[in-house]
């Protein structure tokens, strides 16, 4: 196949339009070779508390990545750093080959927060039309995201009359405006019943099948099996980077929840062992020597 023809076919696949120029080819090569997310030495502190300490992370494109862990493990903080709205104390975060939060990523990254970020006194369609206008996205894209999130029956319904699952789908639709390459979804299924959670995950899979990368956080362990890849977090650290099948196989657990508990136990034992070694090798403090001298 002619090289230029090959680039033209692939560029159309990834939505790079216009005349085929060296700039377009360079953009295409970057698109094909860069990871979705790269973090190196990422450190985030709040006051004297270190929330995330020297985290390294690489996520490839085109998959559903589950970010799992108990509440307070640092999932939301990590996601905020990825979308560029979190103050970082050290290290770097690159998203789609660009610094997190930089201008070129404005239309490439969609972010869905834990709480539904919609206006109660507007209809579903009016909410999405407003967000499309703010983002500079074509109005025609509103109907596309309504269709993709199964909101046709609620399009003219006021947001305040929606169920929790429907409101979450509106927030997801808003994050999908402009066809972003990366969707960062912070606990999108929290508080939903199993049926509604299953419906949302079916939508996530359709989005991934269209070529987008999804980073989905959750503290519901049974959602792990719906992901292509898993990151398990605890106390600001990634303690496992695996796949659902490897998770169950390596821990010999019957469920994702049991597997996660076993990983937690192993991590706790490892930390305790490190602490004991440090205590055994550290010299006695000056305070202790002084106290003994006083006693004599």
PDB file of N, CA and C in Angstrom, residues 16-101:
ATOM      1  N   UNK A  16      -8.758  12.663  11.929  1.00  0.00           N
ATOM      2  CA  UNK A  16      -7.871  13.754  11.534  1.00  0.00           C
ATOM      3  C   UNK A  16      -8.243  14.147  10.108  1.00  0.00           C
ATOM      4  N   UNK A  17      -8.851  15.318   9.959  1.00  0.00           N
ATOM      5  CA  UNK A  17      -9.418  15.722   8.679  1.00  0.00           C
ATOM      6  C   UNK A  17      -8.552  16.768   7.992  1.00  0.00           C
ATOM      7  N   UNK A  18      -8.941  17.127   6.763  1.00  0.00           N
ATOM      8  CA  UNK A  18      -8.210  18.141   6.006  1.00  0.00           C
ATOM      9  C   UNK A  18      -7.179  17.500   5.104  1.00  0.00           C
ATOM     10  N   UNK A  19      -6.387  18.356   4.408  1.00  0.00           N
ATOM     11  CA  UNK A  19      -5.352  17.849   3.510  1.00  0.00           C
ATOM     12  C   UNK A  19      -4.281  17.115   4.306  1.00  0.00           C
ATOM     13  N   UNK A  20      -3.744  16.074   3.717  1.00  0.00           N
ATOM     14  CA  UNK A  20      -2.697  15.293   4.375  1.00  0.00           C
ATOM     15  C   UNK A  20      -1.378  16.050   4.280  1.00  0.00           C
ATOM     16  N   UNK A  21      -0.933  16.623   5.397  1.00  0.00           N
ATOM     17  CA  UNK A  21       0.312  17.382   5.445  1.00  0.00           C
ATOM     18  C   UNK A  21       1.265  16.696   6.415  1.00  0.00           C
ATOM     19  N   UNK A  22       2.528  17.172   6.408  1.00  0.00           N
ATOM     20  CA  UNK A  22       3.486  16.604   7.352  1.00  0.00           C
ATOM     21  C   UNK A  22       3.059  16.867   8.792  1.00  0.00           C
ATOM     22  N   UNK A  23       2.398  18.010   9.024  1.00  0.00           N
ATOM     23  CA  UNK A  23       1.902  18.308  10.371  1.00  0.00           C
ATOM     24  C   UNK A  23       0.836  17.296  10.777  1.00  0.00           C
ATOM     25  N   UNK A  24      -0.068  16.973   9.816  1.00  0.00           N
ATOM     26  CA  UNK A  24      -1.099  15.979  10.099  1.00  0.00           C
ATOM     27  C   UNK A  24      -0.491  14.604  10.354  1.00  0.00           C
ATOM     28  N   UNK A  25       0.517  14.261   9.541  1.00  0.00           N
ATOM     29  CA  UNK A  25       1.177  12.964   9.709  1.00  0.00           C
ATOM     30  C   UNK A  25       1.855  12.891  11.079  1.00  0.00           C
ATOM     31  N   UNK A  26       2.507  13.996  11.480  1.00  0.00           N
ATOM     32  CA  UNK A  26       3.140  14.033  12.799  1.00  0.00           C
ATOM     33  C   UNK A  26       2.118  13.868  13.909  1.00  0.00           C
ATOM     34  N   UNK A  27       0.965  14.540  13.747  1.00  0.00           N
ATOM     35  CA  UNK A  27      -0.104  14.418  14.737  1.00  0.00           C
ATOM     36  C   UNK A  27      -0.623  12.996  14.805  1.00  0.00           C
ATOM     37  N   UNK A  28      -0.737  12.364  13.635  1.00  0.00           N
ATOM     38  CA  UNK A  28      -1.226  10.989  13.575  1.00  0.00           C
ATOM     39  C   UNK A  28      -0.254  10.028  14.249  1.00  0.00           C
ATOM     40  N   UNK A  29       1.047  10.197  13.981  1.00  0.00           N
ATOM     41  CA  UNK A  29       2.053   9.326  14.598  1.00  0.00           C
ATOM     42  C   UNK A  29       2.023   9.476  16.117  1.00  0.00           C
ATOM     43  N   UNK A  30       1.895  10.732  16.615  1.00  0.00           N
ATOM     44  CA  UNK A  30       1.808  10.970  18.055  1.00  0.00           C
ATOM     45  C   UNK A  30       0.585  10.267  18.626  1.00  0.00           C
ATOM     46  N   UNK A  31      -0.534  10.349  17.884  1.00  0.00           N
ATOM     47  CA  UNK A  31      -1.779   9.726  18.334  1.00  0.00           C
ATOM     48  C   UNK A  31      -1.618   8.221  18.465  1.00  0.00           C
ATOM     49  N   UNK A  32      -0.905   7.629  17.509  1.00  0.00           N
ATOM     50  CA  UNK A  32      -0.792   6.173  17.462  1.00  0.00           C
ATOM     51  C   UNK A  32       0.237   5.639  18.454  1.00  0.00           C
ATOM     52  N   UNK A  33       1.210   6.453  18.843  1.00  0.00           N
ATOM     53  CA  UNK A  33       2.313   5.952  19.671  1.00  0.00           C
ATOM     54  C   UNK A  33       2.235   6.385  21.129  1.00  0.00           C
ATOM     55  N   UNK A  34       1.580   7.505  21.436  1.00  0.00           N
ATOM     56  CA  UNK A  34       1.544   7.981  22.814  1.00  0.00           C
ATOM     57  C   UNK A  34       0.516   7.198  23.622  1.00  0.00           C
ATOM     58  N   UNK A  35       0.776   7.080  24.916  1.00  0.00           N
ATOM     59  CA  UNK A  35      -0.169   6.421  25.811  1.00  0.00           C
ATOM     60  C   UNK A  35      -1.307   7.369  26.151  1.00  0.00           C
ATOM     61  N   UNK A  36      -2.373   6.817  26.704  1.00  0.00           N
ATOM     62  CA  UNK A  36      -3.477   7.667  27.137  1.00  0.00           C
ATOM     63  C   UNK A  36      -3.042   8.512  28.334  1.00  0.00           C
ATOM     64  N   UNK A  37      -2.369   7.874  29.305  1.00  0.00           N
ATOM     65  CA  UNK A  37      -1.955   8.571  30.528  1.00  0.00           C
ATOM     66  C   UNK A  37      -0.565   8.091  30.932  1.00  0.00           C
ATOM     67  N   UNK A  38       0.301   9.042  31.286  1.00  0.00           N
ATOM     68  CA  UNK A  38       1.622   8.721  31.827  1.00  0.00           C
ATOM     69  C   UNK A  38       1.893   9.623  33.027  1.00  0.00           C
ATOM     70  N   UNK A  39       2.105   9.021  34.182  1.00  0.00           N
ATOM     71  CA  UNK A  39       2.468   9.773  35.385  1.00  0.00           C
ATOM     72  C   UNK A  39       3.842   9.313  35.847  1.00  0.00           C
ATOM     73  N   UNK A  40       4.697  10.271  36.187  1.00  0.00           N
ATOM     74  CA  UNK A  40       6.048   9.960  36.646  1.00  0.00           C
ATOM     75  C   UNK A  40       6.334  10.731  37.938  1.00  0.00           C
ATOM     76  N   UNK A  41       6.536   9.987  39.023  1.00  0.00           N
ATOM     77  CA  UNK A  41       6.854  10.613  40.300  1.00  0.00           C
ATOM     78  C   UNK A  41       5.767  11.527  40.823  1.00  0.00           C
ATOM     79  N   UNK A  42       4.512  11.246  40.476  1.00  0.00           N
ATOM     80  CA  UNK A  42       3.407  12.128  40.865  1.00  0.00           C
ATOM     81  C   UNK A  42       3.258  12.175  42.383  1.00  0.00           C
ATOM     82  N   UNK A  43       3.357  13.371  42.920  1.00  0.00           N
ATOM     83  CA  UNK A  43       3.216  13.582  44.360  1.00  0.00           C
ATOM     84  C   UNK A  43       2.214  14.699  44.608  1.00  0.00           C
ATOM     85  N   UNK A  44       1.271  14.438  45.506  1.00  0.00           N
ATOM     86  CA  UNK A  44       0.248  15.434  45.843  1.00  0.00           C
ATOM     87  C   UNK A  44       0.151  15.516  47.360  1.00  0.00           C
ATOM     88  N   UNK A  45       0.275  16.729  47.879  1.00  0.00           N
ATOM     89  CA  UNK A  45       0.184  16.940  49.323  1.00  0.00           C
ATOM     90  C   UNK A  45      -0.940  17.916  49.642  1.00  0.00           C
ATOM     91  N   UNK A  46      -1.562  17.703  50.787  1.00  0.00           N
ATOM     92  CA  UNK A  46      -2.527  18.657  51.335  1.00  0.00           C
ATOM     93  C   UNK A  46      -2.028  19.034  52.722  1.00  0.00           C
ATOM     94  N   UNK A  47      -1.487  20.243  52.824  1.00  0.00           N
ATOM     95  CA  UNK A  47      -0.860  20.626  54.073  1.00  0.00           C
ATOM     96  C   UNK A  47       0.345  19.744  54.332  1.00  0.00           C
ATOM     97  N   UNK A  48       0.377  19.100  55.484  1.00  0.00           N
ATOM     98  CA  UNK A  48       1.488  18.204  55.820  1.00  0.00           C
ATOM     99  C   UNK A  48       1.195  16.750  55.449  1.00  0.00           C
ATOM    100  N   UNK A  49       0.017  16.513  54.907  1.00  0.00           N
ATOM    101  CA  UNK A  49      -0.373  15.144  54.549  1.00  0.00           C
ATOM    102  C   UNK A  49      -0.042  14.850  53.095  1.00  0.00           C
ATOM    103  N   UNK A  50       0.669  13.760  52.855  1.00  0.00           N
ATOM    104  CA  UNK A  50       0.961  13.319  51.492  1.00  0.00           C
ATOM    105  C   UNK A  50      -0.149  12.377  51.053  1.00  0.00           C
ATOM    106  N   UNK A  51      -0.930  12.809  50.076  1.00  0.00           N
ATOM    107  CA  UNK A  51      -2.072  12.027  49.594  1.00  0.00           C
ATOM    108  C   UNK A  51      -1.619  10.987  48.580  1.00  0.00           C
ATOM    109  N   UNK A  52      -0.741  11.388  47.658  1.00  0.00           N
ATOM    110  CA  UNK A  52      -0.150  10.486  46.673  1.00  0.00           C
ATOM    111  C   UNK A  52       1.350  10.729  46.680  1.00  0.00           C
ATOM    112  N   UNK A  53       2.134   9.661  46.776  1.00  0.00           N
ATOM    113  CA  UNK A  53       3.583   9.803  46.950  1.00  0.00           C
ATOM    114  C   UNK A  53       4.344   9.105  45.824  1.00  0.00           C
ATOM    115  N   UNK A  54       4.955   9.900  44.936  1.00  0.00           N
ATOM    116  CA  UNK A  54       5.859   9.399  43.887  1.00  0.00           C
ATOM    117  C   UNK A  54       5.243   8.260  43.069  1.00  0.00           C
ATOM    118  N   UNK A  55       4.054   8.490  42.559  1.00  0.00           N
ATOM    119  CA  UNK A  55       3.338   7.455  41.806  1.00  0.00           C
ATOM    120  C   UNK A  55       3.765   7.445  40.348  1.00  0.00           C
ATOM    121  N   UNK A  56       4.078   6.266  39.836  1.00  0.00           N
ATOM    122  CA  UNK A  56       4.365   6.064  38.414  1.00  0.00           C
ATOM    123  C   UNK A  56       3.226   5.248  37.807  1.00  0.00           C
ATOM    124  N   UNK A  57       2.776   5.668  36.625  1.00  0.00           N
ATOM    125  CA  UNK A  57       1.610   5.024  36.023  1.00  0.00           C
ATOM    126  C   UNK A  57       1.642   5.195  34.513  1.00  0.00           C
ATOM    127  N   UNK A  58       1.348   4.127  33.786  1.00  0.00           N
ATOM    128  CA  UNK A  58       1.228   4.193  32.333  1.00  0.00           C
ATOM    129  C   UNK A  58      -0.027   3.443  31.909  1.00  0.00           C
ATOM    130  N   UNK A  59      -0.924   4.139  31.201  1.00  0.00           N
ATOM    131  CA  UNK A  59      -2.151   3.518  30.710  1.00  0.00           C
ATOM    132  C   UNK A  59      -2.210   3.651  29.197  1.00  0.00           C
ATOM    133  N   UNK A  60      -2.310   2.536  28.484  1.00  0.00           N
ATOM    134  CA  UNK A  60      -2.399   2.597  27.024  1.00  0.00           C
ATOM    135  C   UNK A  60      -3.769   3.074  26.571  1.00  0.00           C
ATOM    136  N   UNK A  61      -3.872   3.365  25.300  1.00  0.00           N
ATOM    137  CA  UNK A  61      -5.146   3.821  24.737  1.00  0.00           C
ATOM    138  C   UNK A  61      -6.090   2.646  24.475  1.00  0.00           C
ATOM    139  N   UNK A  62      -7.383   3.005  24.367  1.00  0.00           N
ATOM    140  CA  UNK A  62      -8.373   2.085  23.841  1.00  0.00           C
ATOM    141  C   UNK A  62      -8.820   0.969  24.749  1.00  0.00           C
ATOM    142  N   UNK A  63      -9.058   1.257  26.031  1.00  0.00           N
ATOM    143  CA  UNK A  63      -9.511   0.217  26.951  1.00  0.00           C
ATOM    144  C   UNK A  63     -10.350   0.850  28.053  1.00  0.00           C
ATOM    145  N   UNK A  64     -11.097   0.019  28.764  1.00  0.00           N
ATOM    146  CA  UNK A  64     -11.770   0.453  29.986  1.00  0.00           C
ATOM    147  C   UNK A  64     -10.872   0.070  31.154  1.00  0.00           C
ATOM    148  N   UNK A  65     -10.366   1.073  31.847  1.00  0.00           N
ATOM    149  CA  UNK A  65      -9.476   0.846  32.989  1.00  0.00           C
ATOM    150  C   UNK A  65     -10.253   1.148  34.262  1.00  0.00           C
ATOM    151  N   UNK A  66     -10.347   0.164  35.133  1.00  0.00           N
ATOM    152  CA  UNK A  66     -11.026   0.357  36.405  1.00  0.00           C
ATOM    153  C   UNK A  66     -10.049   0.813  37.469  1.00  0.00           C
ATOM    154  N   UNK A  67     -10.397   1.900  38.158  1.00  0.00           N
ATOM    155  CA  UNK A  67      -9.592   2.408  39.269  1.00  0.00           C
ATOM    156  C   UNK A  67     -10.362   2.090  40.542  1.00  0.00           C
ATOM    157  N   UNK A  68      -9.958   1.033  41.216  1.00  0.00           N
ATOM    158  CA  UNK A  68     -10.717   0.502  42.339  1.00  0.00           C
ATOM    159  C   UNK A  68      -9.983   0.709  43.652  1.00  0.00           C
ATOM    160  N   UNK A  69     -10.772   0.829  44.712  1.00  0.00           N
ATOM    161  CA  UNK A  69     -10.181   0.999  46.029  1.00  0.00           C
ATOM    162  C   UNK A  69     -11.201   1.552  46.996  1.00  0.00           C
ATOM    163  N   UNK A  70     -10.948   1.417  48.294  1.00  0.00           N
ATOM    164  CA  UNK A  70     -11.885   1.927  49.293  1.00  0.00           C
ATOM    165  C   UNK A  70     -11.951   3.447  49.270  1.00  0.00           C
ATOM    166  N   UNK A  71     -12.998   3.986  49.872  1.00  0.00           N
ATOM    167  CA  UNK A  71     -13.129   5.439  49.975  1.00  0.00           C
ATOM    168  C   UNK A  71     -11.916   6.006  50.705  1.00  0.00           C
ATOM    169  N   UNK A  72     -11.384   7.125  50.202  1.00  0.00           N
ATOM    170  CA  UNK A  72     -10.221   7.747  50.816  1.00  0.00           C
ATOM    171  C   UNK A  72      -8.894   7.194  50.356  1.00  0.00           C
ATOM    172  N   UNK A  73      -8.908   6.345  49.326  1.00  0.00           N
ATOM    173  CA  UNK A  73      -7.653   5.737  48.864  1.00  0.00           C
ATOM    174  C   UNK A  73      -6.885   6.627  47.890  1.00  0.00           C
ATOM    175  N   UNK A  74      -7.502   7.737  47.442  1.00  0.00           N
ATOM    176  CA  UNK A  74      -6.810   8.661  46.541  1.00  0.00           C
ATOM    177  C   UNK A  74      -7.292   8.614  45.104  1.00  0.00           C
ATOM    178  N   UNK A  75      -8.387   7.902  44.846  1.00  0.00           N
ATOM    179  CA  UNK A  75      -8.875   7.750  43.472  1.00  0.00           C
ATOM    180  C   UNK A  75      -9.279   9.094  42.862  1.00  0.00           C
ATOM    181  N   UNK A  76     -10.093   9.849  43.583  1.00  0.00           N
ATOM    182  CA  UNK A  76     -10.556  11.138  43.055  1.00  0.00           C
ATOM    183  C   UNK A  76      -9.395  12.105  42.882  1.00  0.00           C
ATOM    184  N   UNK A  77      -8.469  12.120  43.826  1.00  0.00           N
ATOM    185  CA  UNK A  77      -7.303  13.005  43.727  1.00  0.00           C
ATOM    186  C   UNK A  77      -6.483  12.686  42.485  1.00  0.00           C
ATOM    187  N   UNK A  78      -6.272  11.402  42.218  1.00  0.00           N
ATOM    188  CA  UNK A  78      -5.532  10.995  41.022  1.00  0.00           C
ATOM    189  C   UNK A  78      -6.271  11.422  39.758  1.00  0.00           C
ATOM    190  N   UNK A  79      -7.573  11.239  39.738  1.00  0.00           N
ATOM    191  CA  UNK A  79      -8.358  11.626  38.558  1.00  0.00           C
ATOM    192  C   UNK A  79      -8.307  13.132  38.330  1.00  0.00           C
ATOM    193  N   UNK A  80      -8.383  13.901  39.401  1.00  0.00           N
ATOM    194  CA  UNK A  80      -8.308  15.359  39.277  1.00  0.00           C
ATOM    195  C   UNK A  80      -6.950  15.788  38.720  1.00  0.00           C
ATOM    196  N   UNK A  81      -5.897  15.082  39.105  1.00  0.00           N
ATOM    197  CA  UNK A  81      -4.566  15.382  38.559  1.00  0.00           C
ATOM    198  C   UNK A  81      -4.518  15.064  37.070  1.00  0.00           C
ATOM    199  N   UNK A  82      -5.178  13.998  36.664  1.00  0.00           N
ATOM    200  CA  UNK A  82      -5.177  13.589  35.259  1.00  0.00           C
ATOM    201  C   UNK A  82      -5.909  14.599  34.382  1.00  0.00           C
ATOM    202  N   UNK A  83      -7.015  15.142  34.879  1.00  0.00           N
ATOM    203  CA  UNK A  83      -7.761  16.119  34.069  1.00  0.00           C
ATOM    204  C   UNK A  83      -7.221  17.539  34.237  1.00  0.00           C
ATOM    205  N   UNK A  84      -6.250  17.716  35.148  1.00  0.00           N
ATOM    206  CA  UNK A  84      -5.574  19.005  35.250  1.00  0.00           C
ATOM    207  C   UNK A  84      -6.202  20.018  36.167  1.00  0.00           C
ATOM    208  N   UNK A  85      -7.038  19.570  37.120  1.00  0.00           N
ATOM    209  CA  UNK A  85      -7.670  20.519  38.043  1.00  0.00           C
ATOM    210  C   UNK A  85      -7.155  20.352  39.471  1.00  0.00           C
ATOM    211  N   UNK A  86      -6.127  19.541  39.650  1.00  0.00           N
ATOM    212  CA  UNK A  86      -5.546  19.297  40.966  1.00  0.00           C
ATOM    213  C   UNK A  86      -4.141  19.892  41.034  1.00  0.00           C
ATOM    214  N   UNK A  87      -3.855  20.643  42.095  1.00  0.00           N
ATOM    215  CA  UNK A  87      -2.505  21.166  42.290  1.00  0.00           C
ATOM    216  C   UNK A  87      -1.569  20.005  42.607  1.00  0.00           C
ATOM    217  N   UNK A  88      -0.492  19.902  41.842  1.00  0.00           N
ATOM    218  CA  UNK A  88       0.468  18.803  41.983  1.00  0.00           C
ATOM    219  C   UNK A  88       1.719  19.310  42.690  1.00  0.00           C
ATOM    220  N   UNK A  89       2.170  18.575  43.696  1.00  0.00           N
ATOM    221  CA  UNK A  89       3.349  18.983  44.464  1.00  0.00           C
ATOM    222  C   UNK A  89       4.654  18.584  43.797  1.00  0.00           C
ATOM    223  N   UNK A  90       4.625  17.510  43.010  1.00  0.00           N
ATOM    224  CA  UNK A  90       5.839  17.049  42.344  1.00  0.00           C
ATOM    225  C   UNK A  90       5.528  16.029  41.274  1.00  0.00           C
ATOM    226  N   UNK A  91       6.482  15.821  40.364  1.00  0.00           N
ATOM    227  CA  UNK A  91       6.296  14.862  39.291  1.00  0.00           C
ATOM    228  C   UNK A  91       5.546  15.455  38.113  1.00  0.00           C
ATOM    229  N   UNK A  92       5.232  14.607  37.140  1.00  0.00           N
ATOM    230  CA  UNK A  92       4.558  15.053  35.922  1.00  0.00           C
ATOM    231  C   UNK A  92       3.414  14.106  35.569  1.00  0.00           C
ATOM    232  N   UNK A  93       2.426  14.661  34.866  1.00  0.00           N
ATOM    233  CA  UNK A  93       1.329  13.864  34.320  1.00  0.00           C
ATOM    234  C   UNK A  93       1.130  14.276  32.871  1.00  0.00           C
ATOM    235  N   UNK A  94       1.213  13.311  31.969  1.00  0.00           N
ATOM    236  CA  UNK A  94       0.925  13.561  30.558  1.00  0.00           C
ATOM    237  C   UNK A  94      -0.324  12.799  30.152  1.00  0.00           C
ATOM    238  N   UNK A  95      -1.172  13.474  29.385  1.00  0.00           N
ATOM    239  CA  UNK A  95      -2.417  12.879  28.907  1.00  0.00           C
ATOM    240  C   UNK A  95      -2.447  12.995  27.390  1.00  0.00           C
ATOM    241  N   UNK A  96      -2.546  11.861  26.707  1.00  0.00           N
ATOM    242  CA  UNK A  96      -2.565  11.849  25.238  1.00  0.00           C
ATOM    243  C   UNK A  96      -1.356  12.587  24.661  1.00  0.00           C
ATOM    244  N   UNK A  97      -0.226  12.474  25.362  1.00  0.00           N
ATOM    245  CA  UNK A  97       1.017  13.078  24.897  1.00  0.00           C
ATOM    246  C   UNK A  97       1.207  14.528  25.269  1.00  0.00           C
ATOM    247  N   UNK A  98       0.246  15.136  25.985  1.00  0.00           N
ATOM    248  CA  UNK A  98       0.323  16.549  26.371  1.00  0.00           C
ATOM    249  C   UNK A  98       0.292  16.677  27.896  1.00  0.00           C
ATOM    250  N   UNK A  99       0.853  17.775  28.448  1.00  0.00           N
ATOM    251  CA  UNK A  99       0.759  17.994  29.889  1.00  0.00           C
ATOM    252  C   UNK A  99      -0.698  18.057  30.336  1.00  0.00           C
ATOM    253  N   UNK A 100      -1.018  17.401  31.441  1.00  0.00           N
ATOM    254  CA  UNK A 100      -2.391  17.375  31.944  1.00  0.00           C
ATOM    255  C   UNK A 100      -2.929  18.789  32.135  1.00  0.00           C
ATOM    256  N   UNK A 101      -4.144  19.022  31.661  1.00  0.00           N
ATOM    257  CA  UNK A 101      -4.788  20.319  31.813  1.00  0.00           C
ATOM    258  C   UNK A 101      -4.410  21.349  30.780  1.00  0.00           C
TER     259      UNK A 101
END
